[in-house]
XYZ file of N, CA and C in Angstrom:
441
model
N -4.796 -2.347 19.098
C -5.211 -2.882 17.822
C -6.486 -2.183 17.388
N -6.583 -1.839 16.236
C -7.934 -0.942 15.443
C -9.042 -2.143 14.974
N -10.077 -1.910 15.317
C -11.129 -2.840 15.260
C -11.666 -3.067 13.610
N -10.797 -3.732 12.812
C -10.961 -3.844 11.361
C -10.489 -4.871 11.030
N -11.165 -4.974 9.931
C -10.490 -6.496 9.255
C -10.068 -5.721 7.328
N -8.736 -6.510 7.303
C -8.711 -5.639 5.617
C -8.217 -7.043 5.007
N -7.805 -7.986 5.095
C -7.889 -9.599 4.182
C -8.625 -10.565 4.907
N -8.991 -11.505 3.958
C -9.615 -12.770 4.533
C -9.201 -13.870 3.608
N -8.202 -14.508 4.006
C -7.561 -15.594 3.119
C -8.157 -17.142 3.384
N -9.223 -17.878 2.406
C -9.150 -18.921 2.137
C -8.155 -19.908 1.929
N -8.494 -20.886 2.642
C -7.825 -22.194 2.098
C -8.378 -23.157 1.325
N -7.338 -23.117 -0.221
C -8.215 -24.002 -1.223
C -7.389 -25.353 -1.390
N -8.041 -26.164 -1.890
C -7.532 -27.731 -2.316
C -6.713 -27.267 -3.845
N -7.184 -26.718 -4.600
C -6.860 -26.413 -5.862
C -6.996 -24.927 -6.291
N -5.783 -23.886 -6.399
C -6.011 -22.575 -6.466
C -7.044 -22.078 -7.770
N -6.445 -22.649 -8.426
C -7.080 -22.765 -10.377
C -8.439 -22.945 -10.027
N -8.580 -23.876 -9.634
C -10.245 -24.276 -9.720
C -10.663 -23.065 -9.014
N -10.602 -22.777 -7.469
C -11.083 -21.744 -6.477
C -10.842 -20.690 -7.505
N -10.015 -20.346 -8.206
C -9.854 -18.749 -8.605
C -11.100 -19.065 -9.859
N -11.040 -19.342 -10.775
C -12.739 -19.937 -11.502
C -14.242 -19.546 -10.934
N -13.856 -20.302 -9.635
C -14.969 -20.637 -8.973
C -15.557 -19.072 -8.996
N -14.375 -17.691 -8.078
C -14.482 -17.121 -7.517
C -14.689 -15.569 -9.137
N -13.815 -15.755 -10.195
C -13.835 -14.731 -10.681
C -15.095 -15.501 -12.252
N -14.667 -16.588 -12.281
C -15.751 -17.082 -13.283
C -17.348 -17.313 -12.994
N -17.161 -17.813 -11.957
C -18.562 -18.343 -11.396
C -19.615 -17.293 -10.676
N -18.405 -16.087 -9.744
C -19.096 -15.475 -9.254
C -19.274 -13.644 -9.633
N -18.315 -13.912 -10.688
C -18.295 -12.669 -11.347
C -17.460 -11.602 -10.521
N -16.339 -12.030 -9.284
C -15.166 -11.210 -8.449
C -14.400 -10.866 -9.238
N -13.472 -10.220 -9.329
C -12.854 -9.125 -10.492
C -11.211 -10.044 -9.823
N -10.481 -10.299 -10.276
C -9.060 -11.139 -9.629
C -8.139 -10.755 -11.351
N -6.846 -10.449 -11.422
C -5.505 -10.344 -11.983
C -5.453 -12.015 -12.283
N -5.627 -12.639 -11.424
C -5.097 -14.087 -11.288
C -3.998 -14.661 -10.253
N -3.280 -15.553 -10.956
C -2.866 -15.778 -9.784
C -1.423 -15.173 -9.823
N -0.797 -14.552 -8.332
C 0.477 -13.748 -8.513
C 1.186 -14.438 -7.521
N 2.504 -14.091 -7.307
C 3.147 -14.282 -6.283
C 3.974 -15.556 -6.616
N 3.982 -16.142 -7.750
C 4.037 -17.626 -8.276
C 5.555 -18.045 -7.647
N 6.382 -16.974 -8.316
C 7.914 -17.095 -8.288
C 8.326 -17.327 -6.911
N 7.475 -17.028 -5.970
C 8.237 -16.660 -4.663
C 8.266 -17.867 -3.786
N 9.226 -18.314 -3.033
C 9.048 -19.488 -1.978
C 9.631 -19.053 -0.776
N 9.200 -19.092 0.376
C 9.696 -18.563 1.873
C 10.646 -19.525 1.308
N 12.085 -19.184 3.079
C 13.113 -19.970 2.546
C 12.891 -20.674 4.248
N 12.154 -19.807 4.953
C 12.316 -20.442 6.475
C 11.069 -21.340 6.620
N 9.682 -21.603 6.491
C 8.486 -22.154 5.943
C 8.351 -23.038 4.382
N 8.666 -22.803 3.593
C 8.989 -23.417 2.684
C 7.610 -23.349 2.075
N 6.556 -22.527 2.052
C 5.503 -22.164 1.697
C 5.637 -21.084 0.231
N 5.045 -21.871 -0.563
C 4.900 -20.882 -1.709
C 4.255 -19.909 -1.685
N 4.617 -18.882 -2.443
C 3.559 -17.614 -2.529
C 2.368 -17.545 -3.474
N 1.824 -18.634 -4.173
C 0.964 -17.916 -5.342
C 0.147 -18.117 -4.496
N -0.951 -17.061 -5.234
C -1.994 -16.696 -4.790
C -3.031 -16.270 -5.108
N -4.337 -16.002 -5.355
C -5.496 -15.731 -5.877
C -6.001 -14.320 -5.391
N -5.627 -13.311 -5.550
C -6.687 -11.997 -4.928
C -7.885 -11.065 -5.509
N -9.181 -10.705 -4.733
C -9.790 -10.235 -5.184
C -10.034 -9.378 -4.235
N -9.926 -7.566 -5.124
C -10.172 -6.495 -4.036
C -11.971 -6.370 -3.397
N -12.573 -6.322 -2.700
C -13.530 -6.184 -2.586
C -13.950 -4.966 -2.337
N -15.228 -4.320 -1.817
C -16.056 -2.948 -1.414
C -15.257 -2.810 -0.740
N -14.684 -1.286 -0.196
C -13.975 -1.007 1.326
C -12.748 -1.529 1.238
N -12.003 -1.686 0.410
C -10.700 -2.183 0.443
C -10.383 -3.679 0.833
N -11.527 -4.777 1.052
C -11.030 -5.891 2.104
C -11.043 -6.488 0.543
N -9.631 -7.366 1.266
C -9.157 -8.020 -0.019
C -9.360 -9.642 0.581
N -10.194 -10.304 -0.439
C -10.222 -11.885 -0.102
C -9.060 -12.763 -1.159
N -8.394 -13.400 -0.103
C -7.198 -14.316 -0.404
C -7.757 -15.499 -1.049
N -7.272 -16.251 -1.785
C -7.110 -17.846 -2.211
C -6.127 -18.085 -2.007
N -5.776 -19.510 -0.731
C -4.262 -19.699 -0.664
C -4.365 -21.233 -0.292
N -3.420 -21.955 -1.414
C -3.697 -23.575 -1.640
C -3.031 -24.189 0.327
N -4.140 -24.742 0.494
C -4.088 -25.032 1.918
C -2.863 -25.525 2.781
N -1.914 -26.446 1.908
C -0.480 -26.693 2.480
C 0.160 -25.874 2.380
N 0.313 -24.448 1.715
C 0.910 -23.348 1.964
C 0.219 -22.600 3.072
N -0.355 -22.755 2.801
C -0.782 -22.015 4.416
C -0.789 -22.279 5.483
N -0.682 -23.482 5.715
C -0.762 -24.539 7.006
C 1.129 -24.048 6.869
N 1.645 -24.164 5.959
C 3.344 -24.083 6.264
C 3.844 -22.740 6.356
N 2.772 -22.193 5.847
C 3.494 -20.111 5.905
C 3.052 -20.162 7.426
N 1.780 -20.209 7.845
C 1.458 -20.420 9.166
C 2.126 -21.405 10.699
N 2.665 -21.858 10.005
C 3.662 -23.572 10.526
C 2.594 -24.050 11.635
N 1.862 -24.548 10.969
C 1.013 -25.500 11.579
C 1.135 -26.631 10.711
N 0.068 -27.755 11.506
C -0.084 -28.639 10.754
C -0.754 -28.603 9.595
N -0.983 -29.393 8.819
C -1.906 -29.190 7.249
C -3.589 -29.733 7.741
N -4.516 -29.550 7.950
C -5.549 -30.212 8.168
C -6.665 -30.333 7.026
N -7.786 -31.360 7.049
C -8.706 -31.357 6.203
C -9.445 -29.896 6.267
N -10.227 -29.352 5.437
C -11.035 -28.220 5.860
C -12.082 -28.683 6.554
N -12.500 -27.701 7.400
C -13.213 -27.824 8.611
C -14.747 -26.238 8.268
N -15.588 -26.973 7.719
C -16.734 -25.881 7.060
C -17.552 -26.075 8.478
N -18.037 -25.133 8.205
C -19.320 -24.690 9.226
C -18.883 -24.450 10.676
N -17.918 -23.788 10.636
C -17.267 -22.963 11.776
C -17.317 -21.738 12.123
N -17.462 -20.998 10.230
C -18.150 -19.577 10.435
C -18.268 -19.440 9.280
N -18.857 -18.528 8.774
C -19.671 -17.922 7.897
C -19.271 -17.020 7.375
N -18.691 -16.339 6.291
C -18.778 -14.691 5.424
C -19.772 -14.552 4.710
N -20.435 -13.755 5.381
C -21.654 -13.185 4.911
C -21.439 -11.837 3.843
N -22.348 -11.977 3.136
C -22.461 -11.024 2.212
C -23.986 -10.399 1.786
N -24.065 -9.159 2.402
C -25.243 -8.067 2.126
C -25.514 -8.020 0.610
N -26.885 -7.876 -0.015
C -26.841 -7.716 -1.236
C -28.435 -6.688 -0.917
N -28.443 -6.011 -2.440
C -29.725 -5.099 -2.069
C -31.316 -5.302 -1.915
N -31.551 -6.625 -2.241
C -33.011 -7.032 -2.628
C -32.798 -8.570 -2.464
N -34.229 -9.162 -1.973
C -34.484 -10.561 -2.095
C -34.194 -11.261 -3.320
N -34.383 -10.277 -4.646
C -34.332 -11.107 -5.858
C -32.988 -11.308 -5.899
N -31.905 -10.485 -5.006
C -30.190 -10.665 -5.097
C -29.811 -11.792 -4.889
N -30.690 -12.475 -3.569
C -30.019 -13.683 -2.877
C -30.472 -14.575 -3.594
N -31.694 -14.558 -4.363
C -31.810 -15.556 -5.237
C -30.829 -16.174 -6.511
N -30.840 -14.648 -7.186
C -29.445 -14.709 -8.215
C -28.260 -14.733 -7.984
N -28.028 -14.831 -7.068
C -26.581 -15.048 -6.831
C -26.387 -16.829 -5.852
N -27.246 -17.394 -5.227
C -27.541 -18.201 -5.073
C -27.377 -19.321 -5.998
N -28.084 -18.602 -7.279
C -28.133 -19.543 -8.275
C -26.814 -19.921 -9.169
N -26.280 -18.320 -9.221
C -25.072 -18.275 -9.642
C -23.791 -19.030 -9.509
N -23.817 -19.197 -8.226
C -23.181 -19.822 -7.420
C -23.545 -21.445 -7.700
N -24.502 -21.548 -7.758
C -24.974 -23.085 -7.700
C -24.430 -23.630 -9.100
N -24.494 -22.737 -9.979
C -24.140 -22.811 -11.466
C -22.865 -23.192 -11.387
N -21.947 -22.707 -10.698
C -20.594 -22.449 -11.092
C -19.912 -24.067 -9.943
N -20.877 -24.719 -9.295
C -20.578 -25.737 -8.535
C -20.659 -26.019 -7.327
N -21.176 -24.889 -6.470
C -21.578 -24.422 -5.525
C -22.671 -25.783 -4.760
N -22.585 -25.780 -3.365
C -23.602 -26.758 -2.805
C -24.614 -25.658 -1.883
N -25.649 -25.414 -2.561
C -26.611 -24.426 -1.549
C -27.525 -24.925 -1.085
N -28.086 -24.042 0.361
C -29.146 -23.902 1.156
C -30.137 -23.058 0.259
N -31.107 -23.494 0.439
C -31.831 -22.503 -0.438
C -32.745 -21.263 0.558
N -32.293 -20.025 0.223
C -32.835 -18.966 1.001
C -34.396 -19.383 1.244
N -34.624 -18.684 2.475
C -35.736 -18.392 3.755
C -35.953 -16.850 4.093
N -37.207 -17.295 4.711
C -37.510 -15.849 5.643
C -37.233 -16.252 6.709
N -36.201 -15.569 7.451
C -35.754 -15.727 8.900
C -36.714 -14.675 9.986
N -36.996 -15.466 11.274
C -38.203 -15.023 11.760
C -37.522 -13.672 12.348
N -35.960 -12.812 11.855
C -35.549 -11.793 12.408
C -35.736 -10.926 12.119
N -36.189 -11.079 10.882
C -36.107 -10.094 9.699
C -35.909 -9.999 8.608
N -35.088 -11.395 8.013
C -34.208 -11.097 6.716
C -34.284 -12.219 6.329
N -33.653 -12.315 4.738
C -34.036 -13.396 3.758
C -32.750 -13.520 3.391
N -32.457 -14.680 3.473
C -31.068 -15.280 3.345
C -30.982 -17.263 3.165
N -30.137 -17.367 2.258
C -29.718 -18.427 2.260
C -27.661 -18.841 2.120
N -27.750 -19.566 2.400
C -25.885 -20.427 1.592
C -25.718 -21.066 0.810
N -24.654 -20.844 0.498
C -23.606 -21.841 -0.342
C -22.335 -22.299 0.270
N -21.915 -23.303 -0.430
C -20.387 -24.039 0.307
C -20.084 -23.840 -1.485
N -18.875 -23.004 -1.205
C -17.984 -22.906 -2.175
C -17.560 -24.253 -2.465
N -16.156 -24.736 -3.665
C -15.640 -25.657 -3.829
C -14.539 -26.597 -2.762
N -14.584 -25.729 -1.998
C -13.571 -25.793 -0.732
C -14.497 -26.083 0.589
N -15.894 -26.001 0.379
C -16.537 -26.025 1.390
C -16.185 -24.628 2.739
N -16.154 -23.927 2.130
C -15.938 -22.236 2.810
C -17.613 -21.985 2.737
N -18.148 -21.505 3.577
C -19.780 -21.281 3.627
C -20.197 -19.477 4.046
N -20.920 -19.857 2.629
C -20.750 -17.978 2.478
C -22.265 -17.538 2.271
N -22.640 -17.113 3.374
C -24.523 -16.677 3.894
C -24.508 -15.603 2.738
N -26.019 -15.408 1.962
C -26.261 -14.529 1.529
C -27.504 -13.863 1.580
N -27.387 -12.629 2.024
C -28.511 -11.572 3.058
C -29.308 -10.724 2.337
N -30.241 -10.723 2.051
C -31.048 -9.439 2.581
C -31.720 -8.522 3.746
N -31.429 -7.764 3.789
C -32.038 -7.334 5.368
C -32.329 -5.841 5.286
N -33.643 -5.635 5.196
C -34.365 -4.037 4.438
C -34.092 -3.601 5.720
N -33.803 -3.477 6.929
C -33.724 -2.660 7.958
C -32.072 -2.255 7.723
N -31.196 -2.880 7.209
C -29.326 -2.542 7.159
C -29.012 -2.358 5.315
N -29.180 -1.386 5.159
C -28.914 -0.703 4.120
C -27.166 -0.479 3.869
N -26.675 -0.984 2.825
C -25.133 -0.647 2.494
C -25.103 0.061 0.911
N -24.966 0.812 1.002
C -23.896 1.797 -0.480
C -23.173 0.290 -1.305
N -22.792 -0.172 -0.623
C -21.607 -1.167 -1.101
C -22.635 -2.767 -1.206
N -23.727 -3.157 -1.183
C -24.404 -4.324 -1.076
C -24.536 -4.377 -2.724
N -23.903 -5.418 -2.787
C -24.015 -5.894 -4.582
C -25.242 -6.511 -4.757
């Protein structure tokens, strides 16, 4: 196996709202929602879906949570936040602020950024789904790709 990750699919309560959240609120670039027509026939999991391409090709999913629990054939569970984190690099302290806020705007529940005694200035948000998404500065890790 090649040490990469190229999707990261959320589980939302409400796709509509999450896709808002994600292309209205946070300014992610998304088609909308596709895949509508399609229904597994062995899972019984619908296909629509929410995508947004990101830096580097990684594409983040929106996928309404009982479809996924059934494309997956598991059980359906409540969401379970603060298990892990997608972090996101941005170029400057004033980033994590504005986008922080951005976020908070659009419905967002945030931490309000700190100086972490590591190095870096970062705070969170819990999306509408309660998905918890760190946002970094860190002048020692420089990215081409840090929005």
């Amino acid at each position: 196996m090649e040490p990469r990750l190229n999707v990261i699919t959320l589980a939302v309560a409400d796709l509509e709202r999450a896709l808002r959240f994600y292309r209205d609120g946070l300014g992610f670039q998304s088609p909308g929602v596709v895949g509508s027509r399609w229904t597994d026939e062995r899972t019984a999991a619908n296909g629509a879906v929410a995508v947004f391409e990101l830096e580097g090709g990684l594409l983040l999913s929106l996928y309404p949570r009982a479809d996924l629990a059934k494309d997956a054939e598991l059980p359906v569970r409540d969401a379970q936040s603060g298990e892990f984190s997608l972090g996101l690099l941005v170029r400057s302290r004033s980033d994590v602020d504005e986008l922080l806020t951005k976020a908070e705007a659009a419905g967002a529940s945030v931490i309000p950024a700190h100086e972490r005694p590591w190095g870096i200035y970062s705070g969170y948000f819990r999306d509408l789904d309660g998905h918890l998404w760190e946002i970094i500065w860190n002048p020692g890790r420089t990215s081409s790709s840090a929005a």
